[in-house]
mmCIF file of C-alpha atoms and ligand atoms in Angstrom:
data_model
loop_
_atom_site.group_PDB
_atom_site.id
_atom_site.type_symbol
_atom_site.label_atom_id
_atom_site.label_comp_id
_atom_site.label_asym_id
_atom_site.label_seq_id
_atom_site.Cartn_x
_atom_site.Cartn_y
_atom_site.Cartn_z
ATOM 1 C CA UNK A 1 -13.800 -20.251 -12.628
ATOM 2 C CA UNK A 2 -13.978 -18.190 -9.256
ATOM 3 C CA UNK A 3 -14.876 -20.218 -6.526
ATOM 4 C CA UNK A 4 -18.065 -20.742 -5.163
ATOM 5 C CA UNK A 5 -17.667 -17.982 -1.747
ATOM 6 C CA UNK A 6 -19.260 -15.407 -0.660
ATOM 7 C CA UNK A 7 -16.302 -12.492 -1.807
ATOM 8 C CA UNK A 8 -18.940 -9.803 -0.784
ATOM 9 C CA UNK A 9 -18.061 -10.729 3.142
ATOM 10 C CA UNK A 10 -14.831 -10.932 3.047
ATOM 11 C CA UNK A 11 -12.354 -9.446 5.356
ATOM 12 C CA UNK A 12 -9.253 -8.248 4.894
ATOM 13 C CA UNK A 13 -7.562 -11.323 6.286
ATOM 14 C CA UNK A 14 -5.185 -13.940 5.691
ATOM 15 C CA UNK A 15 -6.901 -17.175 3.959
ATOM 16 C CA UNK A 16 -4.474 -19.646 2.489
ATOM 17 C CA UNK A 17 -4.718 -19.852 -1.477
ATOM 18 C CA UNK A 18 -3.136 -22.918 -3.478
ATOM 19 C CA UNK A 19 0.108 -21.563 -4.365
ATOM 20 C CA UNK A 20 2.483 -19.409 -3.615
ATOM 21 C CA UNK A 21 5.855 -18.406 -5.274
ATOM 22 C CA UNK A 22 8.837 -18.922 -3.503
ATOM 23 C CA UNK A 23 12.720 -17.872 -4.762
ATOM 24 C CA UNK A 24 16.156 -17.941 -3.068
ATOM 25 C CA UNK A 25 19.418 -16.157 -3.212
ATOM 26 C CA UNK A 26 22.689 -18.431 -2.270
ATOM 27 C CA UNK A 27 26.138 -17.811 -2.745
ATOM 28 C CA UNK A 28 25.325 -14.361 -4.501
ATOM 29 C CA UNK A 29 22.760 -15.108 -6.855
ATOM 30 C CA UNK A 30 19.036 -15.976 -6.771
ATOM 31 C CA UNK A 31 17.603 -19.237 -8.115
ATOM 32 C CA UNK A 32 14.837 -19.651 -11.056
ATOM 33 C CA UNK A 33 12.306 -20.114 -8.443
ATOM 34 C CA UNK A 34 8.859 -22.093 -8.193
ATOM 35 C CA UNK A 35 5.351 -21.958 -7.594
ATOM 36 C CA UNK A 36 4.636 -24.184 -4.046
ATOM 37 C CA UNK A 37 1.789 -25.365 -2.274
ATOM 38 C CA UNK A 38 3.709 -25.346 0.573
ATOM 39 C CA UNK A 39 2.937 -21.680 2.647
ATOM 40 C CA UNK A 40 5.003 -22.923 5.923
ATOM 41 C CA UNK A 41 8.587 -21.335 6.385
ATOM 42 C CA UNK A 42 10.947 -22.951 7.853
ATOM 43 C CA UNK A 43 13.594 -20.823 9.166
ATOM 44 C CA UNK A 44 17.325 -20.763 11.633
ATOM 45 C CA UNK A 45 16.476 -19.604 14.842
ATOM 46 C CA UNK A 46 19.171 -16.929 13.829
ATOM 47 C CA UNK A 47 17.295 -15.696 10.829
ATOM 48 C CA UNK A 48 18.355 -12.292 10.000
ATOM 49 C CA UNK A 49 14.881 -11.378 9.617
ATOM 50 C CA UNK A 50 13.831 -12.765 13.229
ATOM 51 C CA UNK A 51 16.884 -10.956 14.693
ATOM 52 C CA UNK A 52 17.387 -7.324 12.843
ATOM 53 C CA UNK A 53 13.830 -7.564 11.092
ATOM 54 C CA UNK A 54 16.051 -7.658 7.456
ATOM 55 C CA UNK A 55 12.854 -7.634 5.679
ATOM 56 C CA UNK A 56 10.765 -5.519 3.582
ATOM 57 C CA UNK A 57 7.548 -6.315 1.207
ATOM 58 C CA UNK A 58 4.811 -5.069 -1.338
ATOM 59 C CA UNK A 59 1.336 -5.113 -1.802
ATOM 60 C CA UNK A 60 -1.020 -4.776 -4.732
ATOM 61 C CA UNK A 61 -4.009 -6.945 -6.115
ATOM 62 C CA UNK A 62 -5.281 -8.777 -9.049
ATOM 63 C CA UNK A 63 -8.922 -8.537 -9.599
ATOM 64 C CA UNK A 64 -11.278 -9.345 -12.562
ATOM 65 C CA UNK A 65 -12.012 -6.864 -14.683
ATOM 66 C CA UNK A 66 -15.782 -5.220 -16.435
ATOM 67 C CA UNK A 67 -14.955 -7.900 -19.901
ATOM 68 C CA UNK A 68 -14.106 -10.628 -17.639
ATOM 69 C CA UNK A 69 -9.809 -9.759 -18.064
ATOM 70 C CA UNK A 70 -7.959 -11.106 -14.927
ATOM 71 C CA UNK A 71 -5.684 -7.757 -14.136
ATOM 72 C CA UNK A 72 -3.657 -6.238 -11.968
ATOM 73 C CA UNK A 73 -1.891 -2.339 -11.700
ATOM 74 C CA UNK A 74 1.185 -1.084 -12.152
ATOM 75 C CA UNK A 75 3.025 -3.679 -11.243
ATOM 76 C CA UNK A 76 6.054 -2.451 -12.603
ATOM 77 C CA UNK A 77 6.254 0.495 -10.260
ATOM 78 C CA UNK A 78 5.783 -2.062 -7.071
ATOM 79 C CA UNK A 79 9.055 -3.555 -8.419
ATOM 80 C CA UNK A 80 10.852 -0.741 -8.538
ATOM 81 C CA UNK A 81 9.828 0.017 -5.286
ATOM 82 C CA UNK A 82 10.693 -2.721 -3.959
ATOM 83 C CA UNK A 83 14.344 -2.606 -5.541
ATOM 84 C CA UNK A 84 14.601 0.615 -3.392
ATOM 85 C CA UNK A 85 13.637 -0.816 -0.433
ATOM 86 C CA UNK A 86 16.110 -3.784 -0.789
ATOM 87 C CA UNK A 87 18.546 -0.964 -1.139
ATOM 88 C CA UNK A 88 18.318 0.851 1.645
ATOM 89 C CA UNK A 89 18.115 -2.715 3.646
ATOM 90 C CA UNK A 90 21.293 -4.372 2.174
ATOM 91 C CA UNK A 91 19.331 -6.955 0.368
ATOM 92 C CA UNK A 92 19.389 -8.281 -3.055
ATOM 93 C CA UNK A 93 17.370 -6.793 -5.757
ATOM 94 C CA UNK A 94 14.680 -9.404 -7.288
ATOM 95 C CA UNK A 95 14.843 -8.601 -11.072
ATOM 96 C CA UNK A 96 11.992 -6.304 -12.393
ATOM 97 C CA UNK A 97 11.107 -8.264 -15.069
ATOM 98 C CA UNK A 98 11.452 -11.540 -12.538
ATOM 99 C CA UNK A 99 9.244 -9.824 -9.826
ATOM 100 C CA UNK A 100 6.414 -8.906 -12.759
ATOM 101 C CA UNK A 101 6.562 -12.438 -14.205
ATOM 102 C CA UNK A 102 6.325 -13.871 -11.039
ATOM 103 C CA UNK A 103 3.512 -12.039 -9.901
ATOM 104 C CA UNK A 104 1.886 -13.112 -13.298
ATOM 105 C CA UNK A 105 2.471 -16.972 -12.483
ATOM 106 C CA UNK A 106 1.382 -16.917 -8.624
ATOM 107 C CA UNK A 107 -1.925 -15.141 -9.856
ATOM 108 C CA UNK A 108 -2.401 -17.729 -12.698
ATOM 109 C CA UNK A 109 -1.908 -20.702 -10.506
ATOM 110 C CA UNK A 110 -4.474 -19.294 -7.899
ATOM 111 C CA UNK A 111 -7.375 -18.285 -10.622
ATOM 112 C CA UNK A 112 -9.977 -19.934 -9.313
ATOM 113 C CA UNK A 113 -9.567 -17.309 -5.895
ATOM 114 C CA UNK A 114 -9.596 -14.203 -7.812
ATOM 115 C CA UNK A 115 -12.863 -12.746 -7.336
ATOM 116 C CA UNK A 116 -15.663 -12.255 -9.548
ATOM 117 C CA UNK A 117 -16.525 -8.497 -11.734
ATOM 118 C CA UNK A 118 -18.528 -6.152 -9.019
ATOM 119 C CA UNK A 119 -17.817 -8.568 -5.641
ATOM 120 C CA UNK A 120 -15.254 -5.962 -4.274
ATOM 121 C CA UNK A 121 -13.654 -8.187 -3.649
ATOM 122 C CA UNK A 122 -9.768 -8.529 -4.988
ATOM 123 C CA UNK A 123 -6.715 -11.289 -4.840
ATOM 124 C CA UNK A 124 -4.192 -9.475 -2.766
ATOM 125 C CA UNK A 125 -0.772 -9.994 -3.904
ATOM 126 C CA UNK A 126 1.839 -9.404 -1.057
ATOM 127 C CA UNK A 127 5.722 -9.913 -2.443
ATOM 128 C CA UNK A 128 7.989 -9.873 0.080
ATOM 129 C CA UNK A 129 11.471 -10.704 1.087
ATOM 130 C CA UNK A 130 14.383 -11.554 4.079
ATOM 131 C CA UNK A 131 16.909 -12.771 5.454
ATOM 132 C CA UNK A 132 16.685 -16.233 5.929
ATOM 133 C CA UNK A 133 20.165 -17.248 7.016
ATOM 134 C CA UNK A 134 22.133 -16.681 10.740
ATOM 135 C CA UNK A 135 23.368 -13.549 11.872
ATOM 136 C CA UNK A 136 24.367 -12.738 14.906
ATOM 137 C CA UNK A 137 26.204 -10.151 14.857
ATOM 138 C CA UNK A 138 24.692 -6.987 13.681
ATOM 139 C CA UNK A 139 25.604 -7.005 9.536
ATOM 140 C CA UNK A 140 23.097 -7.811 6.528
ATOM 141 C CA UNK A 141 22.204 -11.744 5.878
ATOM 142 C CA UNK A 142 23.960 -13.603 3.363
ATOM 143 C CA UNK A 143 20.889 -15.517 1.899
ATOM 144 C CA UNK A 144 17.680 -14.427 1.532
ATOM 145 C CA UNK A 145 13.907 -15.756 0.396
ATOM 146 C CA UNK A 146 11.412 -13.706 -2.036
ATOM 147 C CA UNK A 147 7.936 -15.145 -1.772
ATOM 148 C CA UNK A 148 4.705 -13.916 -2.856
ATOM 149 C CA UNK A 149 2.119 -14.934 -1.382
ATOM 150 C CA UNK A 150 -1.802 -14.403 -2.597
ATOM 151 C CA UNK A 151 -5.085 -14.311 -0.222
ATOM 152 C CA UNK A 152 -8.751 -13.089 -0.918
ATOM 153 C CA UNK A 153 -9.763 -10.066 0.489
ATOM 154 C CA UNK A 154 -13.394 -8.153 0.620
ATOM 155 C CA UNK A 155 -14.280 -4.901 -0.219
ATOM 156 C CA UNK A 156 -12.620 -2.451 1.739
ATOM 157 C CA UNK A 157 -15.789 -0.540 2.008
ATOM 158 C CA UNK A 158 -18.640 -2.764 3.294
ATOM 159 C CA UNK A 159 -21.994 -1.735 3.335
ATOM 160 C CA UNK A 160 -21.296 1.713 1.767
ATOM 161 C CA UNK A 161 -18.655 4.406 2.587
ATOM 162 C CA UNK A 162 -18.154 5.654 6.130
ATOM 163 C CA UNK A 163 -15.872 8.621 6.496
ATOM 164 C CA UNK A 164 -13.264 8.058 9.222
ATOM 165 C CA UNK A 165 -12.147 9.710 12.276
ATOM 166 C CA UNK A 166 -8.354 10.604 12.747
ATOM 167 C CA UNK A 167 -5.899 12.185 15.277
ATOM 168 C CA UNK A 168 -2.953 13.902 15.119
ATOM 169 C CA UNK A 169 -0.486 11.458 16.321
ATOM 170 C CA UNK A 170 2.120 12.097 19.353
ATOM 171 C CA UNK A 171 4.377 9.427 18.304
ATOM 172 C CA UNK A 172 6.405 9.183 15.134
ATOM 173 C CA UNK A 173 6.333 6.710 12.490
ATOM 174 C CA UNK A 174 9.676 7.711 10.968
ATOM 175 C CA UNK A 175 13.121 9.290 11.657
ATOM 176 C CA UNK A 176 14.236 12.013 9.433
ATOM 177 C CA UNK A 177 16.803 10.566 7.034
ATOM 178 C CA UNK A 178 15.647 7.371 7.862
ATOM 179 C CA UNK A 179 13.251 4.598 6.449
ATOM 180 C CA UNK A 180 9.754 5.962 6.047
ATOM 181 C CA UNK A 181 10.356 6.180 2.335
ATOM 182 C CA UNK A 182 11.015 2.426 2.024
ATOM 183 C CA UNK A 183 8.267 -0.534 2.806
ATOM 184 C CA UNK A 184 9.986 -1.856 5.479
ATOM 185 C CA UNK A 185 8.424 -4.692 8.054
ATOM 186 C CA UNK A 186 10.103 -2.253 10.756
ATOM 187 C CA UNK A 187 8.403 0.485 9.924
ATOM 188 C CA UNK A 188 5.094 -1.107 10.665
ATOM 189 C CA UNK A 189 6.297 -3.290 13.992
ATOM 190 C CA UNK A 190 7.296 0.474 15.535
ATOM 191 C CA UNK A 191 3.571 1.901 13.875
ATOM 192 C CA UNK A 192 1.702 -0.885 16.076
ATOM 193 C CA UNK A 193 1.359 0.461 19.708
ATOM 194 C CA UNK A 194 0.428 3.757 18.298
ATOM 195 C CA UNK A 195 -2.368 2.463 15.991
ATOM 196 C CA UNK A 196 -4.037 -0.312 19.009
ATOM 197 C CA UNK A 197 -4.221 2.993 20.998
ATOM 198 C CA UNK A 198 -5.675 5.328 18.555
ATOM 199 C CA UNK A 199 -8.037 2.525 18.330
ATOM 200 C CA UNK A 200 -8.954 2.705 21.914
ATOM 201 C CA UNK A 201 -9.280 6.040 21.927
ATOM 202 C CA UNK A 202 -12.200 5.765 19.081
ATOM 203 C CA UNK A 203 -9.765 6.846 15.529
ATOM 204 C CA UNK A 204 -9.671 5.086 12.773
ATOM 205 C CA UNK A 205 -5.729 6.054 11.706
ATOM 206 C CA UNK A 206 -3.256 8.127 13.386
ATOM 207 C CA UNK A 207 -2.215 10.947 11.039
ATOM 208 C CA UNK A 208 1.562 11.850 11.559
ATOM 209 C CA UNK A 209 3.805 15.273 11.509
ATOM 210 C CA UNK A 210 7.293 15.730 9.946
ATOM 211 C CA UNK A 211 9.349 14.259 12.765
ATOM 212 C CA UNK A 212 11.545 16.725 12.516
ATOM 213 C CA UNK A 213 9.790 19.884 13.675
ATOM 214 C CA UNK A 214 6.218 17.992 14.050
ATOM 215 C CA UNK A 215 4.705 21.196 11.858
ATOM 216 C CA UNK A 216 4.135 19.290 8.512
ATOM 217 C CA UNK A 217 1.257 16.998 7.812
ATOM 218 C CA UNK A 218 2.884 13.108 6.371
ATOM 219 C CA UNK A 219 0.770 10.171 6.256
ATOM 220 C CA UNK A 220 -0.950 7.694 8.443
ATOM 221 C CA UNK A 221 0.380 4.561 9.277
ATOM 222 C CA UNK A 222 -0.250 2.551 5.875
ATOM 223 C CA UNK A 223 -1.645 5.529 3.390
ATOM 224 C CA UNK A 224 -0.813 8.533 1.753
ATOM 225 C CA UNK A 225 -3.119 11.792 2.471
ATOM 226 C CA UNK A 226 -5.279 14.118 -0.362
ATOM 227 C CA UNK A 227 -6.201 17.362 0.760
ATOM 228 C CA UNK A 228 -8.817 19.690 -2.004
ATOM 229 C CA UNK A 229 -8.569 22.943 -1.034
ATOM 230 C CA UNK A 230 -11.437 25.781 -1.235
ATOM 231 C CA UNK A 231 -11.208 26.893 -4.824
ATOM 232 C CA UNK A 232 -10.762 22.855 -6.076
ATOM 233 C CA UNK A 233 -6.992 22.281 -6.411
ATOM 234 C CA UNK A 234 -5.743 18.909 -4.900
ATOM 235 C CA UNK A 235 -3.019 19.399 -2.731
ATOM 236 C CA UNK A 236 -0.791 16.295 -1.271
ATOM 237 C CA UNK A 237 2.176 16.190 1.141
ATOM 238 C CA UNK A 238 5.662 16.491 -0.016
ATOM 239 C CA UNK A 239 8.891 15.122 2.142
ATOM 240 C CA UNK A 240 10.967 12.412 1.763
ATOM 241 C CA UNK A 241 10.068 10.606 4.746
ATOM 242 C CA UNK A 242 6.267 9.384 3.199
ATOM 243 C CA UNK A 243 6.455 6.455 1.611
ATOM 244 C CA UNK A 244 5.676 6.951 -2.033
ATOM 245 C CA UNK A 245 2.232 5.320 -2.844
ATOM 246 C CA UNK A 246 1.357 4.165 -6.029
ATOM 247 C CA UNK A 247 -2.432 4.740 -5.817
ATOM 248 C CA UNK A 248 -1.028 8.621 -4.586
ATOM 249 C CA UNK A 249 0.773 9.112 -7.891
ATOM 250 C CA UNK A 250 -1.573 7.349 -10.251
ATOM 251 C CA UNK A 251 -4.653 9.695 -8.803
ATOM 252 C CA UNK A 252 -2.259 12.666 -9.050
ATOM 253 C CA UNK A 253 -1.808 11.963 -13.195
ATOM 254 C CA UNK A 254 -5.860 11.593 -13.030
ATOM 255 C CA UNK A 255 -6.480 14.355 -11.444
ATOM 256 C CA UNK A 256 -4.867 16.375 -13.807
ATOM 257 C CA UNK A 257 -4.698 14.532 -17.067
ATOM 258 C CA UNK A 258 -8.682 12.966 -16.755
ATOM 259 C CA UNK A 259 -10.426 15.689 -14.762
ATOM 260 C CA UNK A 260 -8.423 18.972 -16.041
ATOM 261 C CA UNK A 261 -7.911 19.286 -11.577
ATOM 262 C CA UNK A 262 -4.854 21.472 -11.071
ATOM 263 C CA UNK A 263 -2.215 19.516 -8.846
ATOM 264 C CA UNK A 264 0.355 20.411 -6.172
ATOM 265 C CA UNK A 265 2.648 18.336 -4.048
ATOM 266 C CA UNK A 266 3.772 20.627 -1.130
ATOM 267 C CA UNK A 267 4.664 21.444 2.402
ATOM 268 C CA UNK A 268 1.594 20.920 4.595
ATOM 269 C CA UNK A 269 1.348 22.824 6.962
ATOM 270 C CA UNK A 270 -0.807 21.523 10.160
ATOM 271 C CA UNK A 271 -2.979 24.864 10.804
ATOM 272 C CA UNK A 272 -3.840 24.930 7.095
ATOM 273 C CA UNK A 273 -5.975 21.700 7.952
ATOM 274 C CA UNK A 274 -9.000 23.599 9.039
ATOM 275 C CA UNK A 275 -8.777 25.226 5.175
ATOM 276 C CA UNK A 276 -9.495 22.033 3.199
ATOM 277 C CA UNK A 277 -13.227 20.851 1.880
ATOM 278 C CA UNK A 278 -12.324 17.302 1.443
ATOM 279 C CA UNK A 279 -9.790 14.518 2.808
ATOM 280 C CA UNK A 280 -8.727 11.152 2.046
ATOM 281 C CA UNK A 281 -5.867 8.561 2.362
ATOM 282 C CA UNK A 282 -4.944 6.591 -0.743
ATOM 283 C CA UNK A 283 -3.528 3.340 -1.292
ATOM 284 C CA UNK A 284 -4.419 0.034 -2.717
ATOM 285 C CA UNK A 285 -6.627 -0.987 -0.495
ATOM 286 C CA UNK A 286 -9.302 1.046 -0.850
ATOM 287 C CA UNK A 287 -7.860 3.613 -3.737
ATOM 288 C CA UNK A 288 -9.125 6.708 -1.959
ATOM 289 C CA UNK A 289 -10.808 6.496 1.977
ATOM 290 C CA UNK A 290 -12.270 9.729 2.685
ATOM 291 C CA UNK A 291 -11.299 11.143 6.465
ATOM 292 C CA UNK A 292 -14.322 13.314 7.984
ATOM 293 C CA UNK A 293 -12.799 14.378 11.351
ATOM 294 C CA UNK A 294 -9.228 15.509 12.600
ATOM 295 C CA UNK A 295 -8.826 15.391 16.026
ATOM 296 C CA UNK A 296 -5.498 17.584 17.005
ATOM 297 C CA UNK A 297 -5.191 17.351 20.754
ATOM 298 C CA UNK A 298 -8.424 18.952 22.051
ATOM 299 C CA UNK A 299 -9.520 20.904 18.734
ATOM 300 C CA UNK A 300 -11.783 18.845 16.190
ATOM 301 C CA UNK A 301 -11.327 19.931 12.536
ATOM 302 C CA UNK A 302 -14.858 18.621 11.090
ATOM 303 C CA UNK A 303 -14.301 18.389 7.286
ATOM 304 C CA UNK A 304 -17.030 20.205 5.369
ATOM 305 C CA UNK A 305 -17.686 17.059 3.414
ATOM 306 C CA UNK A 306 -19.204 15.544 6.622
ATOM 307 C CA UNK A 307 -19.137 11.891 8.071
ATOM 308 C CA UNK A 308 -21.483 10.725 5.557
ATOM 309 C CA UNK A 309 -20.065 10.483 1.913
ATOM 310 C CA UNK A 310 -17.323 11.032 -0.464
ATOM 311 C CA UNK A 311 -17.162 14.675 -1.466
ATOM 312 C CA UNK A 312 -17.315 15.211 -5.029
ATOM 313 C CA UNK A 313 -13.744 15.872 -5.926
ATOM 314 C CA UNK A 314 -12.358 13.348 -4.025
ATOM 315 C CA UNK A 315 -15.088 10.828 -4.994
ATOM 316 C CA UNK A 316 -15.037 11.765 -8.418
ATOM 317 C CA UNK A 317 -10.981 10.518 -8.874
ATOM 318 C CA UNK A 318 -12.289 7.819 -6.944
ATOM 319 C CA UNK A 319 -14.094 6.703 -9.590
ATOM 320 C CA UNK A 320 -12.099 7.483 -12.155
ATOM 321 C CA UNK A 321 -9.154 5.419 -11.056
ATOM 322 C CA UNK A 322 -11.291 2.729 -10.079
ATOM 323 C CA UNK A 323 -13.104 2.907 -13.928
ATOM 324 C CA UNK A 324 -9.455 2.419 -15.049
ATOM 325 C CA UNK A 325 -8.214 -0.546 -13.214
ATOM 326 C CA UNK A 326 -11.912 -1.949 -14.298
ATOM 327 C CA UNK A 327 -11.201 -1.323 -18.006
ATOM 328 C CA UNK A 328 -14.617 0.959 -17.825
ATOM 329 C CA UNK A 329 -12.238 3.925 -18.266
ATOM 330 C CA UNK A 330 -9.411 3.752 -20.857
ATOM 331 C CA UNK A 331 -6.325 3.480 -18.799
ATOM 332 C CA UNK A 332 -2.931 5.133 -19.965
ATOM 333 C CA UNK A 333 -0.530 3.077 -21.411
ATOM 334 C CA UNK A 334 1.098 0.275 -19.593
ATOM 335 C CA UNK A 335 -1.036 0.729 -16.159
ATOM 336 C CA UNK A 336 -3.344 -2.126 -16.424
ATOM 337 C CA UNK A 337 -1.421 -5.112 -17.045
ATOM 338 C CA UNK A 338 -3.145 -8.390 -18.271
ATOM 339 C CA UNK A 339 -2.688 -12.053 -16.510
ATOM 340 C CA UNK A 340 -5.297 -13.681 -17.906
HETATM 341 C C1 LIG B 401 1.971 0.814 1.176
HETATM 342 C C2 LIG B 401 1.871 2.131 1.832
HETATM 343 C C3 LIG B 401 1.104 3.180 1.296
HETATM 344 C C4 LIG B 401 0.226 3.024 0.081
HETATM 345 O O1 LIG B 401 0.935 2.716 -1.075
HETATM 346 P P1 LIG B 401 0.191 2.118 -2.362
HETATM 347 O O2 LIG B 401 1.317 1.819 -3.284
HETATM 348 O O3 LIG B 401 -0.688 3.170 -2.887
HETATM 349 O O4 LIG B 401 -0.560 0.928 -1.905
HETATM 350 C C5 LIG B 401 1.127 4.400 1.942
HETATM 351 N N1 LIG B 401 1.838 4.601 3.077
HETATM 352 C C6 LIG B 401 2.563 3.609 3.633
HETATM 353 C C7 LIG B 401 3.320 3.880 4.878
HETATM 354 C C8 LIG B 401 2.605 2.345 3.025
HETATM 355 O O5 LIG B 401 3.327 1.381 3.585
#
């Protein structure tokens, strides 16, 4: 039984839940692990993670869904994800099966704080991992923590849509060859300047170029960007410094498999913005956010769906994937994975 709170006002904040699960690797291998009330670390002044930010996570919710099923999406792919990311960091894999079955328990044990059918609200899961043990000089921890931890969160969009406002961003948010593929805490700590000034200067994301010859259109700071061009084709960014989103690739197999849309993952490049009819970023936050202004250093690209709604493609596989993940839509197999 969801507890008695007001989910519709919500914010996308940190609230502590009753449990959270909690696993650790020693001496090469990682423990059974547990489900723990207690959500304090407490951690060497040497960390790994506090000193060469070892650490990388992954986000994705459990909500309830139109028959009263308590859900969540795709959590396989987060997994695998997240093995990637370890990877690249020098950390140890959590086991995919492990990392789905834990996600499973951490939601059970919290039930009573995953909202209610039509709140908007969701329970958002956040797995993540580091490296918990000293290092001082400059070489991957021996011993590391996986945790996921599980808060409340409101609707993303409260009191209706509202088409953003973006720039073109000055700064970078990855190297070429290096991490913007993974979900890495770093990536974010280096992201956070850049964002606290872009809100200053009245955007709502900073949209950023191929670092290499800063011609290509990437991503913003946390999501993955849709583009529909004129004659109705939806076109996304393709380079392997974007972080591959699983809300990105789920709407792509919508697009075409649901709504017959024709698909294609390309080179961007940045004067071909002024083309599209409709923009959004994607992720799991708010599945699809549509963007109604570009701002590119003194020239405003207004997007011909305005700064009042969804245009209809974009809102369209909006709905769609949301119908899935509801269970109003019938979702392919293996994407909507039951808890309870
Ligand atoms: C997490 C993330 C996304 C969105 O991924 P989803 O799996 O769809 O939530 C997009 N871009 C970046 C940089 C991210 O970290």
């Amino acid at each position: 039984m969801a507890k008695d709170i007001d989910w519709g006002s919500l914010p996308f904040g940190y609230k502590e839940t009753s449990k959270s699960f909690v696993a650790n690797f020693k001496d090469g291998k990682w423990d059974e692990g547990t489900l723990t009330s207690d959500h304090t670390i407490t951690l060497n002044e040497c960390a790994g993670v506090l000193q060469y930010a070892q650490t990388c996570f992954e986000g994705l919710k459990a909500y309830t869904t139109a028959d009263g099923k308590i859900v969540c999406f795709r959590p396989d792919l987060n997994a695998d994800r997240m093995a990637d990311s370890c990877a690249r960091l020098e950390m140890p894999v959590f086991p995919k099966d492990k990392f789905i079955q834990a996600v499973k328990d951490v939601v059970k044990a919290n039930l009573d704080w995953v909202p209610p059918y039509g709140s908007g609200a969701t329970l958002y899961i956040r797995p993540y991992m580091f490296g918990s043990n000293a290092v001082i000089g400059v070489k991957p921890a021996d011993e590391y923590q996986f945790r996921i931890l599980v808060t409340p969160v409101g609707p993303y969009f409260k009191g209706g849509v509202k088409p953003i406002k973006v720039r073109i961003s000055d700064l970078d948010r990855a190297a070429p060859h290096g991490t913007g593929d993974i979900k890495a805490g770093l990536n974010y700590a280096m992201s956070l300047h850049n964002i606290v000034d872009a809100h200053k200067c009245g955007y709502a994301e900073n949209m950023y170029t191929d670092p290499a010859t800063h011609t290509y259109i990437e991503e913003t700071g946390g999501a993955n960007i849709l583009f529909v061009t004129k004659d109705g084709k939806l076109v996304t960014p393709k380079s392997n410094s974007i972080l591959p989103s699983i809300t990105r690739r789920s709407l792509l197999v919508v697009a075409k498999e649901y709504l017959g849309i024709e698909v294609e993952e390309r080179q961007i490049n940045k004067n071909e913005l002024k083309d599209f009819v409709e923009v959004g970023l994607c992720g799991t936050a708010a599945v699809i956010s549509p963007v109604g202004q570009i701002d590119d250093h003194g020239t405003s690209i207004m997007v011909p769906s305005g700064m009042e709604k969804f245009g209809p493609v974009l809102g369209k596989l909006r709905d769609t994937l949301t119908g899935i993940q509801m269970g109003t839509e019938k979702a392919p197999e293996g994407w909507v994975v039951q808890i309870a």
